[in-house]
Coordinates of C-alpha atoms and ligand atoms in Angstrom, one line a residue:
M1 CA 106.4 55.3 79.6
S2 CA 103.8 57.3 77.7
V3 CA 101.3 60.0 77.7
E4 CA 97.8 58.8 76.7
I5 CA 95.4 61.5 75.6
I6 CA 91.8 60.2 75.7
A7 CA 88.2 61.4 75.9
K8 CA 85.8 60.3 78.6
K9 CA 84.0 57.3 77.3
R10 CA 80.8 57.6 79.3
N11 CA 77.8 59.7 78.4
G12 CA 76.8 62.3 81.0
I13 CA 78.7 64.0 83.7
I14 CA 79.1 63.0 87.4
N15 CA 80.4 65.8 89.5
P16 CA 81.4 68.3 86.9
I17 CA 84.7 70.1 87.0
F18 CA 83.3 73.2 85.3
N19 CA 80.3 75.5 85.3
C20 CA 78.4 76.8 82.3
Q21 CA 79.4 79.5 79.8
P22 CA 77.5 82.4 81.5
C23 CA 79.5 81.7 84.7
G24 CA 82.8 82.4 82.8
A25 CA 81.3 85.6 81.3
Q26 CA 80.2 86.8 84.7
F27 CA 83.7 86.2 86.1
A28 CA 85.1 88.3 83.3
V29 CA 82.8 91.3 83.7
I30 CA 83.3 91.6 87.5
G31 CA 86.9 92.6 86.6
I32 CA 85.6 95.9 85.1
K33 CA 85.1 99.1 87.0
D34 CA 81.7 100.9 86.7
C35 CA 80.2 97.8 85.1
I36 CA 77.3 95.6 86.1
G37 CA 76.7 92.5 84.1
L38 CA 73.0 91.8 83.4
V39 CA 72.5 88.1 83.3
H40 CA 69.6 87.6 80.9
G41 CA 67.9 84.4 82.1
G42 CA 66.4 82.8 85.1
Q43 CA 67.4 84.3 88.4
G44 CA 69.5 81.2 89.4
C45 CA 71.8 81.7 86.4
C46 CA 73.0 84.8 88.2
T47 CA 72.3 84.0 91.9
F48 CA 74.1 80.7 92.2
V49 CA 77.1 81.9 90.2
R50 CA 77.3 85.1 92.2
L51 CA 77.0 83.0 95.4
M52 CA 80.0 80.8 94.3
F53 CA 82.1 83.9 93.5
A54 CA 81.1 85.3 96.9
Q55 CA 82.1 82.0 98.6
H56 CA 85.4 82.1 96.8
F57 CA 86.3 85.7 97.5
K58 CA 84.3 86.2 100.7
E59 CA 83.4 89.6 99.2
N60 CA 80.4 91.5 98.1
F61 CA 79.9 92.8 94.5
D62 CA 77.3 93.6 92.0
L63 CA 75.7 91.4 89.3
A64 CA 72.2 91.7 88.0
S65 CA 69.5 89.4 86.6
S66 CA 66.6 90.0 84.2
S67 CA 64.9 87.3 86.2
L68 CA 62.7 85.4 83.7
H69 CA 59.7 83.3 84.5
E70 CA 57.5 80.8 82.6
D71 CA 55.8 83.4 80.4
A72 CA 59.2 84.4 78.9
A73 CA 59.5 80.9 77.5
V74 CA 56.3 81.5 75.5
F75 CA 56.3 85.2 74.7
G76 CA 60.1 86.0 74.8
A77 CA 61.9 88.2 77.3
M78 CA 63.4 91.1 75.4
D79 CA 61.3 93.5 77.4
K80 CA 62.8 92.1 80.6
A81 CA 66.3 92.7 79.3
I82 CA 65.4 96.3 78.3
E83 CA 63.8 96.9 81.7
G84 CA 66.8 95.5 83.5
C85 CA 69.2 97.8 81.7
K86 CA 66.9 100.8 82.4
V87 CA 66.8 100.0 86.1
L88 CA 70.6 99.7 86.3
A89 CA 71.1 103.0 84.5
V90 CA 68.7 104.8 86.9
R91 CA 70.0 103.2 90.1
Y92 CA 73.8 103.5 89.3
P93 CA 74.7 107.1 88.3
N94 CA 78.4 106.1 87.7
L95 CA 77.6 103.0 85.5
K96 CA 79.5 103.0 82.2
V97 CA 78.9 99.6 80.8
I98 CA 76.2 96.9 80.9
P99 CA 77.1 93.7 79.3
M100 CA 74.0 91.6 78.8
I101 CA 75.0 88.0 79.3
T102 CA 72.7 85.5 77.7
T103 CA 71.9 82.0 79.0
C104 CA 70.6 78.7 77.8
S105 CA 66.9 79.8 78.1
T106 CA 67.2 83.2 76.4
E107 CA 69.3 81.7 73.6
T108 CA 66.7 79.0 73.1
I109 CA 63.8 81.4 73.1
G110 CA 65.8 83.4 70.5
D111 CA 65.6 86.8 72.0
D112 CA 67.1 89.3 69.5
M113 CA 69.7 90.9 71.8
E114 CA 71.1 93.1 69.1
S115 CA 67.7 94.7 68.8
V116 CA 67.6 95.0 72.6
Q117 CA 70.9 96.8 72.4
V118 CA 69.5 99.3 69.9
R119 CA 66.4 100.0 71.9
V120 CA 68.3 100.5 75.2
E121 CA 70.8 102.8 73.4
E122 CA 67.8 104.9 72.2
Y123 CA 66.4 105.1 75.7
L124 CA 69.8 106.0 77.2
K125 CA 70.3 108.7 74.6
K126 CA 66.9 110.2 75.4
E127 CA 66.9 109.9 79.2
F128 CA 70.7 110.4 80.0
P129 CA 72.1 112.5 77.1
D130 CA 75.1 113.5 79.3
R131 CA 76.1 109.9 80.1
D132 CA 78.0 107.5 77.9
I133 CA 76.8 104.0 78.9
K134 CA 77.8 101.1 76.6
V135 CA 75.3 98.3 76.3
F136 CA 75.9 95.1 74.3
P137 CA 75.1 91.4 74.4
I138 CA 77.6 88.6 75.3
H139 CA 76.3 85.4 73.7
T140 CA 76.9 82.5 76.1
P141 CA 74.4 79.7 75.5
S142 CA 75.2 77.2 78.2
Y143 CA 74.6 74.1 76.2
A144 CA 77.7 75.0 74.2
G145 CA 81.1 75.2 75.8
S146 CA 81.8 75.7 79.5
Q147 CA 82.9 78.4 81.9
V148 CA 86.3 78.4 80.0
Q149 CA 84.7 79.4 76.6
G150 CA 82.3 81.8 78.4
Y151 CA 85.2 83.8 79.8
D152 CA 87.0 83.8 76.5
I153 CA 83.8 84.9 74.6
A154 CA 83.2 87.6 77.1
V155 CA 86.7 89.1 76.8
L156 CA 86.6 88.8 73.0
T157 CA 83.2 90.6 72.9
L158 CA 84.4 93.4 75.2
V159 CA 87.4 94.0 73.0
K160 CA 85.2 93.8 69.8
Q161 CA 82.7 96.2 71.2
L162 CA 85.0 98.7 72.9
A163 CA 88.5 98.8 71.3
V164 CA 89.1 101.8 69.0
Q165 CA 92.2 102.6 67.1
G166 CA 93.8 105.9 68.1
T167 CA 97.3 107.1 69.1
P168 CA 99.8 104.4 70.1
N169 CA 100.0 104.3 73.9
G170 CA 103.3 102.4 74.4
K171 CA 101.5 99.9 76.7
L172 CA 101.6 96.2 76.7
N173 CA 98.1 94.5 76.9
V174 CA 98.1 91.7 79.4
F175 CA 95.2 89.3 79.1
T176 CA 95.2 87.6 82.5
G177 CA 92.7 84.8 82.0
W178 CA 90.8 83.4 84.9
I179 CA 93.4 83.9 87.6
N180 CA 93.1 85.0 91.2
P181 CA 93.6 88.6 92.6
G182 CA 96.9 87.3 94.2
D183 CA 98.1 86.3 90.7
V184 CA 97.1 89.7 89.3
N185 CA 99.1 91.4 92.1
E186 CA 102.1 89.3 91.3
L187 CA 101.8 90.0 87.6
K188 CA 101.6 93.7 88.3
Y189 CA 104.7 93.4 90.5
I190 CA 106.7 91.7 87.8
L191 CA 105.7 94.2 85.2
S192 CA 106.4 97.2 87.4
E193 CA 109.9 95.8 88.4
M194 CA 110.6 95.6 84.7
G195 CA 109.3 99.2 84.1
I196 CA 106.7 98.0 81.6
D197 CA 103.7 100.3 81.1
T198 CA 100.7 97.9 80.9
N199 CA 97.0 97.6 80.3
I200 CA 95.8 94.7 82.5
L201 CA 92.7 93.0 81.1
L202 CA 91.2 92.0 83.6
D203 CA 92.4 93.4 86.9
T204 CA 90.6 91.9 89.8
S205 CA 93.3 92.9 92.4
N206 CA 90.7 95.1 94.2
F207 CA 88.7 92.1 95.3
D208 CA 90.5 92.2 98.6
A209 CA 88.1 94.9 99.6
P210 CA 88.7 96.6 102.9
M211 CA 85.9 97.3 105.4
L212 CA 86.0 101.1 105.8
P213 CA 84.4 103.4 108.4
D214 CA 81.8 104.6 105.9
K215 CA 80.7 101.0 105.6
S216 CA 81.6 100.8 101.9
G217 CA 82.7 97.3 101.4
F218 CA 81.9 96.5 97.8
A219 CA 84.5 94.9 95.6
C220 CA 84.9 95.8 92.0
G221 CA 87.3 95.3 89.1
N222 CA 90.1 97.8 88.3
T223 CA 90.0 97.6 84.5
T224 CA 88.2 100.6 83.0
V225 CA 86.1 100.9 79.8
E226 CA 88.9 103.3 78.6
D227 CA 91.5 100.5 79.1
F228 CA 89.4 98.3 76.6
V229 CA 89.1 101.3 74.2
D230 CA 92.9 101.7 74.4
S231 CA 93.7 98.1 73.9
A232 CA 93.8 98.7 70.1
N233 CA 96.7 101.0 70.6
G234 CA 99.2 98.8 72.5
I235 CA 102.7 97.8 71.6
G236 CA 101.5 94.2 71.8
S237 CA 99.4 91.7 73.7
I238 CA 100.3 88.8 75.8
A239 CA 97.6 86.3 76.9
L240 CA 98.7 84.2 79.9
Y241 CA 95.9 81.7 79.2
K242 CA 95.3 80.5 75.6
Y243 CA 91.8 79.4 76.3
E244 CA 90.7 82.3 78.4
G245 CA 91.6 85.6 76.8
G246 CA 93.6 84.3 73.9
S247 CA 90.9 85.0 71.3
A248 CA 90.8 88.7 72.3
A249 CA 94.6 89.0 71.9
E250 CA 94.4 87.4 68.5
Y251 CA 91.5 89.6 67.5
L252 CA 93.6 92.7 68.3
D253 CA 96.4 91.3 66.2
T254 CA 94.2 90.6 63.2
K255 CA 92.1 93.8 63.4
F256 CA 94.5 96.4 64.7
K257 CA 97.9 94.8 64.1
V258 CA 98.7 94.7 67.8
P259 CA 101.1 91.7 67.8
A260 CA 99.9 88.8 70.1
V261 CA 101.7 86.1 72.0
V262 CA 99.3 83.6 73.4
G263 CA 99.6 80.9 76.0
I264 CA 102.8 81.5 78.0
T265 CA 101.3 80.6 81.4
P266 CA 104.0 81.6 84.0
I267 CA 103.5 78.7 86.4
G268 CA 106.8 77.2 87.6
I269 CA 110.3 78.4 87.1
A270 CA 110.8 77.5 83.4
N271 CA 107.5 79.0 82.3
T272 CA 108.1 82.2 84.3
D273 CA 111.5 82.5 82.7
R274 CA 109.9 82.2 79.3
F275 CA 107.2 84.8 80.3
V276 CA 109.7 87.3 81.6
Q277 CA 112.0 86.9 78.6
Q278 CA 109.0 87.3 76.3
I279 CA 107.6 90.5 77.8
A280 CA 111.2 91.9 78.1
K281 CA 111.5 91.4 74.3
M282 CA 108.0 92.9 73.5
A283 CA 108.6 96.0 75.6
G284 CA 112.3 96.4 74.9
K285 CA 113.3 96.2 78.6
E286 CA 116.0 94.5 80.7
I287 CA 115.3 91.8 83.3
P288 CA 116.1 93.5 86.6
D289 CA 118.2 92.0 89.4
S290 CA 115.2 92.0 91.7
L291 CA 113.5 89.3 89.6
V292 CA 116.8 87.3 89.4
I293 CA 117.0 87.4 93.2
E294 CA 113.3 86.4 93.5
R295 CA 113.9 83.5 91.1
G296 CA 116.9 82.5 93.2
R297 CA 114.8 82.5 96.3
A298 CA 112.2 80.2 94.7
L299 CA 114.9 77.9 93.4
D300 CA 116.4 77.7 96.9
A301 CA 113.0 76.8 98.4
I302 CA 112.4 74.2 95.8
V303 CA 115.8 72.6 96.3
D304 CA 115.1 72.3 100.0
L305 CA 112.0 70.3 99.2
G306 CA 112.3 68.7 95.8
H307 CA 114.5 65.6 96.1
M308 CA 113.6 64.8 99.7
F309 CA 109.8 65.2 99.7
L310 CA 108.3 66.0 96.3
A311 CA 110.2 63.8 93.9
D312 CA 108.3 60.8 92.5
K313 CA 105.1 61.8 94.2
K314 CA 102.1 60.8 92.1
V315 CA 99.7 63.6 91.4
A316 CA 96.2 64.1 89.9
I317 CA 95.4 67.6 88.5
Y318 CA 92.1 69.0 87.3
G319 CA 90.7 72.5 86.5
D320 CA 91.0 75.2 83.9
P321 CA 93.0 74.0 81.0
D322 CA 95.9 76.5 81.0
L323 CA 96.2 76.2 84.8
V324 CA 96.2 72.4 84.6
I325 CA 98.9 72.4 81.8
G326 CA 101.0 74.9 83.8
L327 CA 100.7 72.8 87.0
A328 CA 101.5 69.6 85.2
E329 CA 104.7 71.2 83.7
F330 CA 105.6 72.5 87.2
C331 CA 105.2 69.1 88.8
I332 CA 107.4 67.6 86.2
E333 CA 110.0 70.3 86.8
L334 CA 109.9 69.3 90.5
G335 CA 110.5 65.7 89.7
M336 CA 106.8 64.8 90.6
K337 CA 104.7 62.5 88.5
P338 CA 101.4 64.0 87.3
I339 CA 99.9 60.6 86.4
L340 CA 96.4 61.9 85.8
V341 CA 95.4 65.2 84.2
L342 CA 91.7 66.0 83.7
F343 CA 90.3 68.7 81.5
G344 CA 86.7 69.5 82.3
D345 CA 85.6 69.9 78.6
D346 CA 86.6 68.8 75.2
L347 CA 86.3 72.0 73.3
G348 CA 89.6 73.6 73.3
G349 CA 91.4 71.1 71.0
Y350 CA 93.5 70.1 74.0
K351 CA 94.6 66.9 72.2
K352 CA 96.4 69.1 69.7
D353 CA 97.7 71.7 72.2
E354 CA 101.5 71.8 71.7
R355 CA 102.1 72.1 75.4
V356 CA 100.1 68.9 76.0
L357 CA 101.9 67.1 73.1
A358 CA 105.3 68.3 74.5
L359 CA 104.6 66.5 77.8
Q360 CA 105.3 63.3 75.8
E361 CA 109.0 64.3 75.6
K362 CA 109.2 65.1 79.3
V363 CA 107.8 62.2 81.2
N364 CA 109.5 58.9 82.2
F365 CA 106.3 57.5 83.6
D366 CA 102.8 56.6 82.4
M367 CA 100.5 59.6 82.3
E368 CA 96.8 59.8 81.4
V369 CA 95.2 63.0 80.0
V370 CA 91.4 62.8 80.0
C371 CA 89.4 65.4 78.0
N372 CA 85.8 66.1 78.7
A373 CA 86.4 64.7 82.2
D374 CA 84.4 64.9 85.4
L375 CA 85.4 64.2 89.0
W376 CA 84.1 60.6 88.7
E377 CA 87.0 60.0 86.3
L378 CA 89.3 60.7 89.2
E379 CA 87.2 58.9 91.9
S380 CA 86.5 55.8 89.8
R381 CA 90.2 55.2 89.2
L382 CA 90.8 55.3 93.0
K383 CA 87.8 53.2 93.8
E384 CA 88.8 50.5 91.3
K385 CA 92.4 50.8 92.6
K386 CA 93.6 51.6 89.0
I387 CA 95.9 54.3 90.4
E388 CA 97.5 55.3 93.6
L389 CA 98.0 59.0 94.4
D390 CA 100.1 61.0 96.8
L391 CA 98.5 64.4 96.1
I392 CA 95.6 66.0 94.4
L393 CA 95.8 69.5 92.9
G394 CA 92.4 71.1 92.0
H395 CA 89.6 73.3 93.2
S396 CA 87.3 72.7 96.2
K397 CA 84.7 70.8 94.3
G398 CA 86.9 67.7 94.4
R399 CA 87.4 67.9 98.1
Y400 CA 85.3 64.8 98.9
V401 CA 87.6 62.6 96.8
S402 CA 90.5 63.9 98.9
I403 CA 88.5 63.3 102.1
D404 CA 87.0 59.9 101.2
Y405 CA 90.3 58.4 100.0
Q406 CA 92.5 60.3 102.5
I407 CA 94.7 61.8 99.8
P408 CA 96.3 65.2 100.7
M409 CA 95.1 68.0 98.5
V410 CA 96.3 71.5 97.6
R411 CA 93.4 73.7 96.6
V412 CA 94.3 75.7 93.5
G413 CA 92.2 77.5 90.9
F414 CA 88.5 78.4 91.2
P415 CA 86.5 77.9 93.4
T416 CA 88.4 77.3 96.7
F417 CA 85.6 78.0 99.1
D418 CA 86.7 75.5 101.8
R419 CA 90.0 77.2 102.6
A420 CA 90.5 80.8 103.8
G421 CA 92.1 83.5 101.7
L422 CA 93.8 81.2 99.1
W423 CA 92.9 83.6 96.3
K424 CA 95.2 86.2 97.8
Y425 CA 98.2 84.1 97.1
P426 CA 99.8 83.8 93.6
V427 CA 100.5 80.5 91.8
I428 CA 102.1 82.4 88.9
G429 CA 105.6 83.9 88.8
Y430 CA 108.6 83.0 90.9
K431 CA 106.7 83.8 94.1
G432 CA 103.9 81.6 93.0
A433 CA 106.3 78.7 92.3
E434 CA 107.8 79.1 95.7
W435 CA 104.4 79.3 97.4
L436 CA 103.0 76.3 95.5
A437 CA 106.0 74.1 96.1
E438 CA 105.7 74.9 99.9
Q439 CA 102.0 74.3 99.9
M440 CA 102.4 70.9 98.3
A441 CA 105.2 70.0 100.8
N442 CA 103.1 71.2 103.7
A443 CA 100.1 69.1 102.6
L444 CA 102.4 66.0 102.4
F445 CA 103.9 66.9 105.9
A446 CA 100.4 67.1 107.5
D447 CA 99.5 63.8 105.8
M448 CA 102.7 62.1 107.1
E449 CA 101.8 63.2 110.7
F450 CA 98.1 62.2 110.3
K451 CA 99.0 58.8 109.0
K452 CA 102.1 58.4 111.2
D453 CA 104.0 57.7 108.0
K454 CA 107.7 58.5 108.3
E455 CA 106.8 61.7 110.2
W456 CA 110.1 61.4 112.1
K457 CA 111.8 62.8 109.0
L458 CA 110.3 66.1 109.8
N459 CA 112.4 66.2 113.1
V460 CA 115.7 65.7 111.2
W461 CA 115.1 67.6 108.0
Ligands
LIG501 S1 73.1 75.9 82.7 FE1 71.6 77.3 81.9 S2 70.0 77.4 83.5 FE2 71.8 76.5 84.4 S3 72.9 78.3 85.3 FE3 73.8 77.9 83.3 S4 72.7 79.3 81.9 FE4 71.5 79.1 83.8

């Protein structure tokens, strides 16, 4: 009975789990109000990422591209970035921030983006003296890191560029990490039940955009530039995801003495308990009865399912590192066996992550943790019959492994384009634990019926 933490031994990637750094930065900036990210690179670096976001949310929103062509590789493309910023400022009268997200091509060309920033600021001062538009680069060369680091770098850059020390605001900064709007709503619910005044960085809850009679149907983030400015004045910061937003919380701690707690990901009952206790301590609040009742409801649902259907089920999990760690911990809490855990890069020091190391104490089965993994690491083990699985937890890009090997799958994380509306439901908090346990059970039920495997149990349960 052991946890083996290894790195993928092959060179190259077959069916990657992650996208590139600029993708993560783009996900971060769509969480900001009156903000349009300008992706400085070839058009596809923006178009394909934006398409994936749109497929996930089934919503429309703004992202821009400086749209480079061959000549840029020879002569540089600073003028394209400057032109792009000018166009955005002219076209969008309410625009307050333009983060310029670099890509592999523009970082390789060596475009001096800090000089672009100065030149655009000069232009804006001259042409729009009454407007305050912030412009700055977010450096995300895609040959380093992955979407995970891209998100983290973007949030860190936003805080570095915008946070200003002023009057203490009594608010708790909450760095969400790459979570779904349903998770943000659950987070806001927990915080409001506890009476905690918060600064949510980044609030994507508006991505469930209604279709209105005036035909406005664009989704945009809820976090304002002012929220970032004010993040230096909070009573503390909590980052749900260590690898996506953790650096920004730590920066505020070092630079402005805003104490940070990083990496309590409230997935599952025990982790949500820790999260709720931690924010109660930071904000000096009591835990209300409403959350105790909600916890009880989740426990009740889990007890109904745990021993009869979920216990001992063998699971493979892949996706964003904090999500994957939280899901593995929750599966163990439910008596399930996450025998294969895949991290899509090797950059976060996952081998040394204390939550990963702590799994060693918790498991009574053999578990394999693969860093820098791809989806072939999952498929090859099934193909070669090295493992047997009852369930897969991961995003939609692994759907063919589920289909080809007839293993039930619960879509979780990003992207989940082949299922309707999943992003509206939380996986965090007590509600998330309840929902996730029931989703896993329902996936197993459907599989029992499909394979005519002990489906009679569902009649007598
Ligand atoms: S890998 Fe490079 S070229 Fe491809 S989308 Fe990412 S930034 Fe653009």
